[in-house]
mmCIF file of C-alpha atoms in Angstrom:
data_model
loop_
_atom_site.group_PDB
_atom_site.id
_atom_site.type_symbol
_atom_site.label_atom_id
_atom_site.label_comp_id
_atom_site.label_asym_id
_atom_site.label_seq_id
_atom_site.Cartn_x
_atom_site.Cartn_y
_atom_site.Cartn_z
ATOM 1 C CA MET A 1 -12.141 22.515 -30.375
ATOM 2 C CA THR A 2 -11.471 21.033 -33.819
ATOM 3 C CA ALA A 3 -8.314 19.008 -34.474
ATOM 4 C CA VAL A 4 -7.226 17.152 -37.616
ATOM 5 C CA LEU A 5 -4.855 14.342 -38.483
ATOM 6 C CA VAL A 6 -3.308 14.862 -41.928
ATOM 7 C CA LEU A 7 -1.456 12.043 -43.718
ATOM 8 C CA GLU A 8 1.193 12.581 -46.360
ATOM 9 C CA ASP A 9 -1.008 11.000 -49.050
ATOM 10 C CA GLY A 10 -3.612 13.722 -48.462
ATOM 11 C CA ARG A 11 -6.069 11.720 -46.328
ATOM 12 C CA ILE A 12 -7.524 13.870 -43.531
ATOM 13 C CA PHE A 13 -9.327 12.736 -40.369
ATOM 14 C CA ARG A 14 -11.243 15.317 -38.352
ATOM 15 C CA GLY A 15 -11.902 15.142 -34.629
ATOM 16 C CA GLU A 16 -11.519 17.090 -31.400
ATOM 17 C CA ALA A 17 -8.433 18.480 -29.705
ATOM 18 C CA TYR A 18 -6.942 16.170 -27.092
ATOM 19 C CA GLY A 19 -4.037 17.218 -24.912
ATOM 20 C CA ALA A 20 -2.102 20.286 -26.048
ATOM 21 C CA THR A 21 -3.148 22.410 -29.013
ATOM 22 C CA GLY A 22 -0.767 23.265 -31.822
ATOM 23 C CA GLN A 23 1.169 21.122 -34.281
ATOM 24 C CA GLY A 24 2.841 17.710 -34.042
ATOM 25 C CA LEU A 25 4.731 16.141 -36.958
ATOM 26 C CA GLY A 26 5.969 12.568 -37.168
ATOM 27 C CA GLU A 27 5.346 9.111 -38.572
ATOM 28 C CA ALA A 28 1.801 7.780 -38.136
ATOM 29 C CA VAL A 29 1.854 4.257 -36.682
ATOM 30 C CA PHE A 30 -0.668 2.124 -34.803
ATOM 31 C CA THR A 31 -0.369 -0.071 -31.741
ATOM 32 C CA THR A 32 -2.754 -2.910 -30.923
ATOM 33 C CA GLY A 33 -2.210 -2.995 -27.153
ATOM 34 C CA MET A 34 -5.455 -2.804 -25.186
ATOM 35 C CA THR A 35 -3.658 -1.654 -22.041
ATOM 36 C CA GLY A 36 -0.414 0.112 -21.158
ATOM 37 C CA TYR A 37 -1.087 3.449 -22.844
ATOM 38 C CA GLN A 38 1.106 5.295 -20.298
ATOM 39 C CA GLU A 39 4.049 3.003 -21.002
ATOM 40 C CA THR A 40 3.461 3.448 -24.742
ATOM 41 C CA LEU A 41 3.451 7.226 -24.562
ATOM 42 C CA THR A 42 6.682 7.345 -22.526
ATOM 43 C CA ASP A 43 8.554 4.645 -24.484
ATOM 44 C CA PRO A 44 11.605 6.279 -26.161
ATOM 45 C CA SER A 45 11.203 3.917 -29.126
ATOM 46 C CA TYR A 46 8.140 5.981 -30.114
ATOM 47 C CA HIS A 47 10.165 9.196 -30.364
ATOM 48 C CA ARG A 48 8.956 11.298 -33.344
ATOM 49 C CA GLN A 49 5.990 9.048 -34.052
ATOM 50 C CA ILE A 50 2.268 9.833 -33.996
ATOM 51 C CA VAL A 51 0.728 6.868 -32.214
ATOM 52 C CA VAL A 52 -2.759 5.639 -33.094
ATOM 53 C CA GLN A 53 -4.460 3.425 -30.500
ATOM 54 C CA THR A 54 -6.537 0.628 -32.014
ATOM 55 C CA ALA A 55 -8.233 0.063 -28.633
ATOM 56 C CA PRO A 56 -11.198 2.460 -28.744
ATOM 57 C CA GLN A 57 -11.317 3.532 -25.082
ATOM 58 C CA ILE A 58 -8.190 5.174 -23.677
ATOM 59 C CA GLY A 59 -7.545 6.788 -20.310
ATOM 60 C CA ASN A 60 -9.853 4.795 -18.034
ATOM 61 C CA THR A 61 -7.228 4.448 -15.285
ATOM 62 C CA GLY A 62 -5.756 7.915 -15.732
ATOM 63 C CA TRP A 63 -2.070 8.769 -15.394
ATOM 64 C CA ASN A 64 0.066 7.838 -12.391
ATOM 65 C CA ASP A 65 3.575 8.700 -11.203
ATOM 66 C CA GLU A 66 5.008 5.166 -11.273
ATOM 67 C CA ASP A 67 4.545 3.665 -14.750
ATOM 68 C CA ASP A 68 6.520 6.061 -16.978
ATOM 69 C CA GLU A 69 9.164 4.309 -19.078
ATOM 70 C CA SER A 70 11.242 7.482 -19.391
ATOM 71 C CA ALA A 71 11.380 10.999 -17.970
ATOM 72 C CA GLN A 72 8.768 12.374 -20.390
ATOM 73 C CA ILE A 73 6.168 11.606 -23.045
ATOM 74 C CA GLN A 74 8.076 10.687 -26.203
ATOM 75 C CA VAL A 75 5.463 10.612 -28.970
ATOM 76 C CA ALA A 76 5.052 13.421 -31.504
ATOM 77 C CA GLY A 77 1.271 13.125 -31.430
ATOM 78 C CA TYR A 78 -1.520 10.927 -30.097
ATOM 79 C CA VAL A 79 -4.696 9.674 -31.795
ATOM 80 C CA VAL A 80 -7.594 7.987 -29.963
ATOM 81 C CA ARG A 81 -11.246 7.168 -30.581
ATOM 82 C CA ASP A 82 -12.978 7.572 -27.225
ATOM 83 C CA PRO A 83 -11.004 9.203 -24.395
ATOM 84 C CA SER A 84 -12.193 8.620 -20.836
ATOM 85 C CA ARG A 85 -14.155 11.527 -19.422
ATOM 86 C CA THR A 86 -13.367 10.644 -15.805
ATOM 87 C CA PRO A 87 -10.364 8.420 -14.972
ATOM 88 C CA SER A 88 -10.879 5.963 -12.133
ATOM 89 C CA SER A 89 -7.966 4.379 -10.269
ATOM 90 C CA TRP A 90 -6.485 4.766 -6.804
ATOM 91 C CA ARG A 91 -3.098 5.262 -8.494
ATOM 92 C CA SER A 92 -4.284 8.003 -10.855
ATOM 93 C CA ARG A 93 -2.870 11.495 -10.353
ATOM 94 C CA ARG A 94 -4.195 13.206 -13.484
ATOM 95 C CA SER A 95 -5.971 12.428 -16.746
ATOM 96 C CA VAL A 96 -4.173 11.475 -19.956
ATOM 97 C CA ASP A 97 -5.548 14.687 -21.465
ATOM 98 C CA ASP A 98 -3.883 16.691 -18.683
ATOM 99 C CA ALA A 99 -0.583 14.795 -18.992
ATOM 100 C CA LEU A 100 -0.447 15.449 -22.743
ATOM 101 C CA ALA A 101 -1.305 19.127 -22.255
ATOM 102 C CA GLU A 102 1.302 19.600 -19.504
ATOM 103 C CA GLN A 103 4.031 18.205 -21.750
ATOM 104 C CA GLY A 104 2.948 19.971 -24.939
ATOM 105 C CA VAL A 105 1.935 16.857 -26.880
ATOM 106 C CA VAL A 106 -0.770 17.484 -29.481
ATOM 107 C CA GLY A 107 -3.510 14.874 -29.834
ATOM 108 C CA VAL A 108 -6.794 14.281 -31.595
ATOM 109 C CA ALA A 109 -9.795 12.328 -30.306
ATOM 110 C CA GLY A 110 -13.111 11.205 -31.734
ATOM 111 C CA ILE A 111 -11.908 10.041 -35.135
ATOM 112 C CA ASP A 112 -12.663 6.712 -36.815
ATOM 113 C CA THR A 113 -9.506 4.877 -35.744
ATOM 114 C CA ARG A 114 -10.647 1.627 -37.437
ATOM 115 C CA ALA A 115 -10.719 3.359 -40.811
ATOM 116 C CA LEU A 116 -7.382 5.010 -40.067
ATOM 117 C CA VAL A 117 -5.701 1.727 -39.102
ATOM 118 C CA ARG A 118 -7.033 0.002 -42.222
ATOM 119 C CA HIS A 119 -5.618 2.847 -44.291
ATOM 120 C CA LEU A 120 -2.183 2.500 -42.658
ATOM 121 C CA ARG A 121 -2.230 -1.277 -43.105
ATOM 122 C CA GLU A 122 -2.937 -0.868 -46.806
ATOM 123 C CA ARG A 123 -0.668 2.093 -47.504
ATOM 124 C CA GLY A 124 1.970 1.599 -44.794
ATOM 125 C CA ALA A 125 3.190 3.842 -41.997
ATOM 126 C CA MET A 126 3.696 7.362 -43.341
ATOM 127 C CA ARG A 127 4.480 10.923 -42.382
ATOM 128 C CA ALA A 128 1.625 12.757 -40.715
ATOM 129 C CA GLY A 129 0.706 15.789 -38.654
ATOM 130 C CA VAL A 130 -1.778 16.571 -35.876
ATOM 131 C CA PHE A 131 -3.044 20.155 -35.972
ATOM 132 C CA SER A 132 -5.332 22.182 -33.723
ATOM 133 C CA GLY A 133 -5.822 25.751 -32.512
ATOM 134 C CA ASP A 134 -3.647 28.345 -34.222
ATOM 135 C CA ALA A 135 -1.860 25.611 -36.220
ATOM 136 C CA LEU A 136 -4.975 24.919 -38.310
ATOM 137 C CA ALA A 137 -4.812 26.042 -41.949
ATOM 138 C CA PRO A 138 -6.237 25.093 -45.347
ATOM 139 C CA ALA A 139 -5.802 21.421 -46.222
ATOM 140 C CA ASP A 140 -3.202 22.006 -48.943
ATOM 141 C CA GLU A 141 -1.006 23.946 -46.549
ATOM 142 C CA LEU A 142 -1.239 21.245 -43.869
ATOM 143 C CA VAL A 143 -0.340 18.509 -46.356
ATOM 144 C CA GLY A 144 2.613 20.650 -47.432
ATOM 145 C CA ARG A 145 3.867 20.860 -43.838
ATOM 146 C CA VAL A 146 3.650 17.093 -43.530
ATOM 147 C CA LEU A 147 5.518 16.536 -46.788
ATOM 148 C CA ALA A 148 8.233 18.940 -45.662
ATOM 149 C CA SER A 149 8.888 16.874 -42.514
ATOM 150 C CA PRO A 150 11.683 14.259 -42.568
ATOM 151 C CA PRO A 151 10.811 10.580 -43.212
ATOM 152 C CA MET A 152 11.649 7.797 -40.754
ATOM 153 C CA VAL A 153 13.995 6.093 -43.216
ATOM 154 C CA GLY A 154 17.401 7.578 -42.516
ATOM 155 C CA ALA A 155 16.245 9.141 -39.226
ATOM 156 C CA ASP A 156 19.042 9.313 -36.644
ATOM 157 C CA LEU A 157 17.064 9.585 -33.389
ATOM 158 C CA TYR A 158 18.737 7.569 -30.636
ATOM 159 C CA GLY A 159 20.970 10.523 -29.708
ATOM 160 C CA ALA A 160 17.861 12.544 -28.837
ATOM 161 C CA VAL A 161 16.715 10.061 -26.183
ATOM 162 C CA THR A 162 19.943 8.715 -24.668
ATOM 163 C CA THR A 163 20.934 9.672 -21.135
ATOM 164 C CA PRO A 164 23.276 12.703 -21.071
ATOM 165 C CA GLU A 165 25.259 11.249 -18.151
ATOM 166 C CA PRO A 166 25.885 7.725 -16.858
ATOM 167 C CA TYR A 167 23.876 6.527 -13.878
ATOM 168 C CA VAL A 168 23.699 3.342 -11.847
ATOM 169 C CA VAL A 169 20.729 1.219 -10.843
ATOM 170 C CA ALA A 170 21.721 -0.766 -7.765
ATOM 171 C CA PRO A 171 20.862 -4.473 -7.535
ATOM 172 C CA THR A 172 18.104 -5.822 -5.370
ATOM 173 C CA GLY A 173 19.974 -7.650 -2.630
ATOM 174 C CA PRO A 174 23.668 -8.584 -2.748
ATOM 175 C CA PRO A 175 25.369 -7.695 -6.056
ATOM 176 C CA ARG A 176 26.175 -10.688 -8.256
ATOM 177 C CA LEU A 177 27.142 -9.225 -11.604
ATOM 178 C CA ARG A 178 27.804 -5.899 -13.300
ATOM 179 C CA VAL A 179 26.320 -4.895 -16.659
ATOM 180 C CA ALA A 180 27.176 -1.970 -18.913
ATOM 181 C CA ALA A 181 23.874 -0.988 -20.581
ATOM 182 C CA LEU A 182 24.117 1.203 -23.670
ATOM 183 C CA ASP A 183 21.180 3.600 -23.631
ATOM 184 C CA VAL A 184 19.914 4.167 -27.166
ATOM 185 C CA GLY A 185 16.372 4.584 -25.786
ATOM 186 C CA ILE A 186 16.239 2.309 -22.758
ATOM 187 C CA LYS A 187 12.939 1.786 -20.910
ATOM 188 C CA SER A 188 12.889 2.181 -17.129
ATOM 189 C CA ASN A 189 11.688 -1.351 -16.516
ATOM 190 C CA THR A 190 14.758 -2.928 -18.120
ATOM 191 C CA PRO A 191 17.283 -1.916 -15.419
ATOM 192 C CA ARG A 192 14.685 -2.926 -12.818
ATOM 193 C CA MET A 193 14.404 -6.406 -14.343
ATOM 194 C CA LEU A 194 18.190 -6.764 -14.331
ATOM 195 C CA ALA A 195 18.510 -5.357 -10.791
ATOM 196 C CA ALA A 196 15.977 -7.924 -9.554
ATOM 197 C CA ARG A 197 18.477 -10.586 -10.595
ATOM 198 C CA GLY A 198 21.274 -9.102 -8.495
ATOM 199 C CA ILE A 199 22.813 -7.102 -11.313
ATOM 200 C CA GLU A 200 24.438 -3.710 -10.861
ATOM 201 C CA VAL A 201 23.388 -1.810 -14.009
ATOM 202 C CA HIS A 202 25.517 1.041 -15.357
ATOM 203 C CA VAL A 203 23.328 2.892 -17.867
ATOM 204 C CA LEU A 204 25.617 4.670 -20.326
ATOM 205 C CA PRO A 205 25.201 7.351 -23.031
ATOM 206 C CA ALA A 206 25.074 6.194 -26.642
ATOM 207 C CA ASN A 207 28.496 7.748 -27.401
ATOM 208 C CA THR A 208 30.328 5.777 -24.688
ATOM 209 C CA SER A 209 33.784 4.517 -25.710
ATOM 210 C CA ILE A 210 35.101 0.973 -25.404
ATOM 211 C CA GLU A 211 37.705 2.291 -22.957
ATOM 212 C CA ALA A 212 34.905 3.489 -20.660
ATOM 213 C CA ILE A 213 33.243 0.076 -20.958
ATOM 214 C CA GLU A 214 36.455 -1.729 -20.080
ATOM 215 C CA ALA A 215 37.036 0.575 -17.085
ATOM 216 C CA LEU A 216 33.825 -0.786 -15.552
ATOM 217 C CA THR A 217 35.099 -4.389 -15.830
ATOM 218 C CA PRO A 218 31.564 -5.513 -16.702
ATOM 219 C CA ASP A 219 30.373 -9.098 -16.705
ATOM 220 C CA GLY A 220 28.030 -8.261 -19.566
ATOM 221 C CA PHE A 221 26.976 -5.653 -22.105
ATOM 222 C CA PHE A 222 23.338 -4.790 -22.815
ATOM 223 C CA LEU A 223 21.988 -3.107 -25.978
ATOM 224 C CA SER A 224 18.654 -1.382 -25.378
ATOM 225 C CA ASN A 225 15.625 -0.593 -27.494
ATOM 226 C CA GLY A 226 15.441 2.788 -29.214
ATOM 227 C CA PRO A 227 13.975 4.891 -32.042
ATOM 228 C CA GLY A 228 14.885 5.617 -35.630
ATOM 229 C CA ASP A 229 16.578 3.845 -38.515
ATOM 230 C CA PRO A 230 19.205 1.297 -37.387
ATOM 231 C CA ALA A 231 21.150 2.045 -40.564
ATOM 232 C CA THR A 232 22.168 5.356 -38.932
ATOM 233 C CA ALA A 233 23.556 3.753 -35.748
ATOM 234 C CA ASP A 234 27.183 3.517 -36.900
ATOM 235 C CA GLY A 235 28.594 4.524 -33.507
ATOM 236 C CA PRO A 236 26.761 1.871 -31.468
ATOM 237 C CA VAL A 237 27.501 -0.709 -34.178
ATOM 238 C CA ALA A 238 31.247 0.004 -34.010
ATOM 239 C CA LEU A 239 31.150 -0.186 -30.199
ATOM 240 C CA THR A 240 29.287 -3.500 -30.387
ATOM 241 C CA GLN A 241 31.973 -4.913 -32.680
ATOM 242 C CA GLN A 242 34.608 -3.907 -30.130
ATOM 243 C CA VAL A 243 32.599 -5.619 -27.383
ATOM 244 C CA LEU A 244 32.370 -8.778 -29.502
ATOM 245 C CA GLU A 245 36.126 -8.710 -30.104
ATOM 246 C CA ARG A 246 36.628 -8.747 -26.321
ATOM 247 C CA ARG A 247 34.109 -11.589 -25.892
ATOM 248 C CA ILE A 248 32.092 -9.688 -23.295
ATOM 249 C CA PRO A 249 28.718 -11.478 -22.971
ATOM 250 C CA LEU A 250 26.123 -9.438 -24.865
ATOM 251 C CA PHE A 251 22.329 -9.268 -24.871
ATOM 252 C CA GLY A 252 20.280 -6.919 -27.056
ATOM 253 C CA ILE A 253 16.575 -6.180 -27.469
ATOM 254 C CA CYS A 254 14.595 -4.408 -30.204
ATOM 255 C CA PHE A 255 16.899 -1.674 -31.619
ATOM 256 C CA GLY A 256 19.702 -3.595 -29.890
ATOM 257 C CA ASN A 257 18.834 -6.654 -31.996
ATOM 258 C CA GLN A 258 19.283 -4.572 -35.120
ATOM 259 C CA ILE A 259 22.563 -3.103 -33.854
ATOM 260 C CA LEU A 260 23.966 -6.569 -33.119
ATOM 261 C CA ALA A 261 22.803 -7.764 -36.542
ATOM 262 C CA ARG A 262 24.607 -4.882 -38.230
ATOM 263 C CA ALA A 263 27.725 -5.580 -36.150
ATOM 264 C CA LEU A 264 27.587 -9.145 -37.489
ATOM 265 C CA GLY A 265 27.300 -7.878 -41.059
ATOM 266 C CA ARG A 266 23.560 -8.152 -41.661
ATOM 267 C CA GLY A 267 21.418 -5.470 -43.240
ATOM 268 C CA THR A 268 18.135 -3.981 -42.057
ATOM 269 C CA TYR A 269 15.016 -2.765 -43.854
ATOM 270 C CA LYS A 270 11.819 -0.821 -43.180
ATOM 271 C CA LEU A 271 8.649 -2.778 -42.524
ATOM 272 C CA ARG A 272 5.406 -1.735 -44.190
ATOM 273 C CA TYR A 273 3.655 -0.808 -40.958
ATOM 274 C CA GLY A 274 5.773 -2.487 -38.283
ATOM 275 C CA HIS A 275 5.004 -4.592 -35.229
ATOM 276 C CA ARG A 276 3.505 -2.608 -32.354
ATOM 277 C CA GLY A 277 1.444 -4.291 -29.678
ATOM 278 C CA ILE A 278 1.521 -6.759 -26.788
ATOM 279 C CA ASN A 279 0.094 -9.865 -28.471
ATOM 280 C CA ILE A 280 2.596 -10.732 -31.222
ATOM 281 C CA PRO A 281 3.657 -14.400 -31.521
ATOM 282 C CA VAL A 282 7.302 -15.415 -31.877
ATOM 283 C CA VAL A 283 8.636 -18.916 -32.632
ATOM 284 C CA GLU A 284 11.932 -20.071 -31.121
ATOM 285 C CA HIS A 285 13.294 -22.497 -33.717
ATOM 286 C CA ALA A 286 15.436 -24.638 -31.398
ATOM 287 C CA THR A 287 12.488 -25.604 -29.196
ATOM 288 C CA GLY A 288 9.399 -24.854 -31.282
ATOM 289 C CA ARG A 289 8.135 -22.797 -28.348
ATOM 290 C CA VAL A 290 5.780 -19.924 -29.177
ATOM 291 C CA ALA A 291 5.896 -16.834 -26.961
ATOM 292 C CA ILE A 292 3.364 -14.010 -26.994
ATOM 293 C CA THR A 293 5.455 -10.855 -26.953
ATOM 294 C CA SER A 294 5.418 -7.086 -26.651
ATOM 295 C CA GLN A 295 6.896 -5.352 -29.695
ATOM 296 C CA ASN A 296 7.514 -1.881 -31.035
ATOM 297 C CA HIS A 297 9.603 -1.691 -34.178
ATOM 298 C CA GLY A 298 9.284 -0.368 -37.704
ATOM 299 C CA PHE A 299 12.553 -1.827 -39.020
ATOM 300 C CA ALA A 300 13.732 -5.434 -39.183
ATOM 301 C CA VAL A 301 16.829 -7.559 -39.759
ATOM 302 C CA GLN A 302 17.360 -9.321 -43.067
ATOM 303 C CA GLY A 303 17.240 -13.103 -42.816
ATOM 304 C CA GLU A 304 15.175 -16.284 -42.937
ATOM 305 C CA ALA A 305 13.971 -18.707 -40.281
ATOM 306 C CA GLY A 306 16.810 -20.918 -39.034
ATOM 307 C CA GLU A 307 19.340 -19.364 -41.400
ATOM 308 C CA ARG A 308 23.044 -19.653 -40.546
ATOM 309 C CA PHE A 309 25.450 -17.048 -41.845
ATOM 310 C CA ASP A 310 29.114 -16.136 -41.615
ATOM 311 C CA THR A 311 30.275 -13.082 -39.674
ATOM 312 C CA PRO A 312 33.648 -11.515 -38.781
ATOM 313 C CA PHE A 313 33.224 -13.227 -35.387
ATOM 314 C CA GLY A 314 32.397 -16.722 -36.625
ATOM 315 C CA PRO A 315 29.059 -18.245 -37.619
ATOM 316 C CA ALA A 316 25.712 -16.923 -36.381
ATOM 317 C CA GLU A 317 22.115 -17.988 -36.803
ATOM 318 C CA ILE A 318 18.575 -16.646 -36.897
ATOM 319 C CA THR A 319 16.965 -18.083 -33.748
ATOM 320 C CA HIS A 320 13.447 -16.594 -33.708
ATOM 321 C CA THR A 321 10.911 -15.448 -36.295
ATOM 322 C CA CYS A 322 7.346 -14.142 -36.307
ATOM 323 C CA PRO A 323 4.872 -16.658 -37.782
ATOM 324 C CA ASN A 324 2.642 -13.821 -38.969
ATOM 325 C CA ASP A 325 5.074 -12.537 -41.598
ATOM 326 C CA GLY A 326 8.395 -14.376 -41.236
ATOM 327 C CA CYS A 327 10.110 -11.321 -39.749
ATOM 328 C CA VAL A 328 13.405 -12.020 -37.931
ATOM 329 C CA GLU A 329 12.805 -11.871 -34.159
ATOM 330 C CA GLY A 330 16.133 -13.041 -32.756
ATOM 331 C CA LEU A 331 19.683 -14.130 -33.526
ATOM 332 C CA ARG A 332 22.825 -15.361 -31.816
ATOM 333 C CA ALA A 333 26.517 -15.733 -32.512
ATOM 334 C CA LEU A 334 27.870 -19.267 -32.190
ATOM 335 C CA GLU A 335 31.516 -18.581 -31.310
ATOM 336 C CA VAL A 336 31.207 -15.391 -29.249
ATOM 337 C CA PRO A 337 28.787 -14.933 -26.310
ATOM 338 C CA ALA A 338 26.110 -12.756 -27.887
ATOM 339 C CA PHE A 339 22.383 -13.027 -28.565
ATOM 340 C CA SER A 340 19.448 -10.678 -29.123
ATOM 341 C CA VAL A 341 15.712 -10.541 -29.723
ATOM 342 C CA GLN A 342 13.501 -8.070 -31.555
ATOM 343 C CA TYR A 343 10.837 -7.986 -28.854
ATOM 344 C CA HIS A 344 10.581 -6.691 -25.269
ATOM 345 C CA PRO A 345 11.190 -9.241 -22.485
ATOM 346 C CA GLU A 346 10.694 -6.486 -19.893
ATOM 347 C CA ALA A 347 7.133 -5.986 -21.290
ATOM 348 C CA ALA A 348 5.413 -3.338 -19.200
ATOM 349 C CA ALA A 349 2.538 -3.472 -19.845
ATOM 350 C CA GLY A 350 2.461 -6.780 -21.644
ATOM 351 C CA PRO A 351 2.952 -10.553 -21.472
ATOM 352 C CA HIS A 352 5.792 -12.053 -19.422
ATOM 353 C CA ASP A 353 6.436 -15.042 -21.696
ATOM 354 C CA ALA A 354 9.935 -13.797 -22.558
ATOM 355 C CA ALA A 355 11.132 -12.674 -19.115
ATOM 356 C CA ASP A 356 13.379 -15.746 -18.910
ATOM 357 C CA LEU A 357 15.676 -14.153 -21.489
ATOM 358 C CA PHE A 358 17.161 -12.092 -18.669
ATOM 359 C CA ASP A 359 17.948 -15.379 -16.900
ATOM 360 C CA ARG A 360 19.668 -16.639 -20.055
ATOM 361 C CA PHE A 361 21.768 -13.477 -20.038
ATOM 362 C CA VAL A 362 22.709 -14.169 -16.406
ATOM 363 C CA GLU A 363 23.740 -17.725 -17.368
ATOM 364 C CA LEU A 364 25.871 -16.358 -20.191
ATOM 365 C CA MET A 365 27.590 -13.937 -17.797
ATOM 366 C CA ASP A 366 28.037 -16.623 -15.130
ATOM 367 C CA ALA A 367 29.772 -18.803 -17.707
ATOM 368 C CA GLY A 368 32.095 -15.930 -18.580
ATOM 369 C CA ALA A 369 32.821 -15.229 -14.912
ATOM 370 C CA ALA A 370 33.508 -18.917 -14.248
ATOM 371 C CA SER A 371 36.095 -18.932 -17.009
ATOM 372 C CA GLY A 372 37.868 -15.989 -15.372
ATOM 373 C CA ARG A 373 36.801 -13.339 -17.881
ATOM 374 C CA HIS A 374 34.935 -10.159 -16.928
ATOM 375 C CA ARG A 375 34.711 -11.062 -13.247
ATOM 376 C CA LEU A 376 32.793 -8.490 -11.191
ATOM 377 C CA ARG A 377 34.791 -6.357 -8.808
ATOM 378 C CA ILE A 378 32.641 -4.363 -6.362
ATOM 379 C CA GLU A 379 34.546 -1.540 -4.737
ATOM 380 C CA THR A 380 31.567 0.357 -3.307
ATOM 381 C CA SER A 381 28.432 -0.654 -1.514
ATOM 382 C CA PRO A 382 25.067 -0.268 -3.312
ATOM 383 C CA ALA A 383 24.236 2.630 -0.957
ATOM 384 C CA ASP A 384 27.224 4.550 -2.307
ATOM 385 C CA LEU A 385 26.186 4.232 -5.948
ATOM 386 C CA PRO A 386 24.711 7.292 -7.751
ATOM 387 C CA GLN A 387 21.065 6.762 -8.562
ATOM 388 C CA GLY A 388 19.411 7.960 -11.784
ATOM 389 C CA GLU A 389 15.865 9.203 -12.217
ATOM 390 C CA ASP A 390 14.857 5.858 -13.679
ATOM 391 C CA ALA A 391 16.304 3.802 -10.831
#
């Protein structure tokens, strides 16, 4: 069955239907990861995006029931070159084609993804649509549908992916610390990484109040990854400023890096085609260390390598940048306990170069606990804690 990918500038790529048939509208972006397609498809940061895989062969190991990063596939559409005809893995429960079809995600296969990626690199990420079956129509009409869809700039999307109710991920072993994690698109592996360090993780909706945070008496506050334009995240930014005022140790990743930056008074901007992949280098200025990182972001924080700047909470500095383009990859406040990075230290699938950032967060919380602030008070055993789907 014929399927087409239509870009807002009128470029059309023709292929075969993959997954569900129908219509999917979103922003066309590409990811360079050669593995981890299941994690990519279920990553909430990809909400309302049409993901193009640069790796030509997708689906070789099928789809399992363990590697989802959220409760469902999040992408608006999926574009691949050569889908596997027969998945082969002892963990596989279905094909990627079947998983997409079951969840109503429209895809297209068999197109020249190299030409498509070159086009997006030259022209930038843009609105697009995947069409098949009854959704097919003359080219002018399809382009019109794409142009009528909302752009990513100004898109307020984190509310569509946040948890509706709080849930708790119990620590592995005896509880050491308690963290309030603001879910603006959190991936399942993040609470697991924290829990492995003895942390009781309270995953909270994006509209959580500072009073609810304080009621938990947390040792730390975590800002997750998430989708959309950080310029729309006024609620999480205001909450972050309240957390900073109370000197609760804070760690943010990806969208959380942008939220912390805004809370410190910095602006954000849209990248031409973003950073999406699991092989992106990042330089830590204090040590000169280069980490290979997993990234997924289309917006970035304003700033220069090593720059120091004034904030309402004292001075702060840019701590990490990407050597490829100079993009800000991390920052920290110097007088309040807060730091963040633009990449994914939980990296599933991906490199583990940055996993030690969770240990740095633990050290920051331990220092706060030692000073008598935000000391953990456990009133229930881990067995009594409510468990969420992602636990």
